[in-house]
Amino acid sequence: MPHIVIKDIRKTYDKGRVIANDDIDLEIYDKEYLTLLGPSGCGKTTLLRIIAGLAEPDSGEIYFNGKLLTDIPPEDRDIGMVFQHFEIFPFLDVWDNVAYSGRVNKWKKDKIEDETLKALKMVNLTNRAGDFPEELSDPELQRVGIARALATGSKLLLLDEPLGALDQRYRDEFRHELRKLVNDLGLTAIHVTHDQDEAMMISDRIAVMRKGIIFQVGTPSELYVKPNCIFVANFIGESNFLEGEISEINNSHSIITLRSDGPKVISANTKYKIGQRVVLSIRKELIKIKPIDKGNQYTTEAVIKEITFLGSYLRLNCELANGDFVEVKVTYPTKFPIKVEDKILLKMHPKNLLTFEYPPVLADELALE
Ligand code: ADP
Ligand code: MG
């Protein structure tokens, strides 16, 4: 029943010059699949290693089921770890690799055998028990890595980019397997990745990290529908960002004039002030296109500048009257014929148009690192 509370964890390197974890708070519930998602270098591995007890924080505490981690001896911490580069011993066969931690922990022979066999069954590798790592494919090697973590009998799995070294075509399949395994066995998993699709597919909740800070924690759909900042809106999914100024506010809506005296758009957000500069974001797939004569209050004129065919949908690059570009993803075939240089209408529903305060430096918020 792992329940983990992370409080004010701070970790710096290089005499404090690199802040890997900047006062992190996070709670992980029993049987939850939680993913730490963020660009490379944001501090995910550092946090995972601190949870595992492999690294010491400068300050802060971690509680396992209400007990301070530092008060629990390493052998009683009950954690299985899976790494990106498998870290399988090349000189041991599959069976001995999986049995390894039971032996290190001096379990009884019978228990080691039971746990090893059980773990190999779970990952479908019983028929490869006598093979050596060099005879295995990458996905099989990672199955060994997972079996080895499971054979520790631990209820908590820590996975650091476990699918990162696998070919794209195996990754999808493996995500499902991993998710199912954790569910079926009632485990708790903390999974680290920089791949947002992987995080969206596999997680109950995602903690989005950047520069040592957790920006938002939520279910995949919460992060998609209600990102709490420009960085999260940009990191999860594909969005357009437009600059503008609030020109009118009423009870339920505000009207925003896009920059350079651009078109007016309507947002459902009313918390800003008239004259305030804002950034609007809207997902590419949430913009609808309409023929030029079918306008209403939510439509804005645009000219199609580029059409890219992407199988079941098209990506349109459209120019607004103020010179701003908006990318739109529409299903193919479209409801009415379109071609480059056509004038069309873009329908941006107020509820899909998110409004953020204009940041000190917009480019910094939009950087994916
Ligand atoms: P991530 O796993 O998100 O890519 P890491 O936790 O590995 O990020 O690293 C976070 C930051 O801490 C990076 O700037 C990295 O260079 C630095 N860092 C990590 N480990 C060490 C270390 N052992 N010594 C010095 N700097 C480190
Ligand atoms: Mg890492």
mmCIF file of C-alpha atoms and ligand atoms in Angstrom, residues 40-41 43-46 84 160-161 192, ligand 2:
data_model
loop_
_atom_site.group_PDB
_atom_site.id
_atom_site.type_symbol
_atom_site.label_atom_id
_atom_site.label_comp_id
_atom_site.label_asym_id
_atom_site.label_seq_id
_atom_site.Cartn_x
_atom_site.Cartn_y
_atom_site.Cartn_z
ATOM 1 C CA SER A 40 15.239 16.754 -20.663
ATOM 2 C CA GLY A 41 17.191 18.205 -17.743
ATOM 3 C CA GLY A 43 14.942 17.190 -12.760
ATOM 4 C CA LYS A 44 12.807 14.062 -13.254
ATOM 5 C CA THR A 45 15.548 11.481 -12.721
ATOM 6 C CA THR A 46 16.851 13.401 -9.728
ATOM 7 C CA GLN A 84 15.979 3.200 -19.830
ATOM 8 C CA ASP A 160 12.965 5.962 -15.603
ATOM 9 C CA GLU A 161 12.225 6.384 -19.330
ATOM 10 C CA VAL A 192 9.503 9.321 -15.814
HETATM 11 MG MG MG B 2 16.369 11.620 -16.762
#
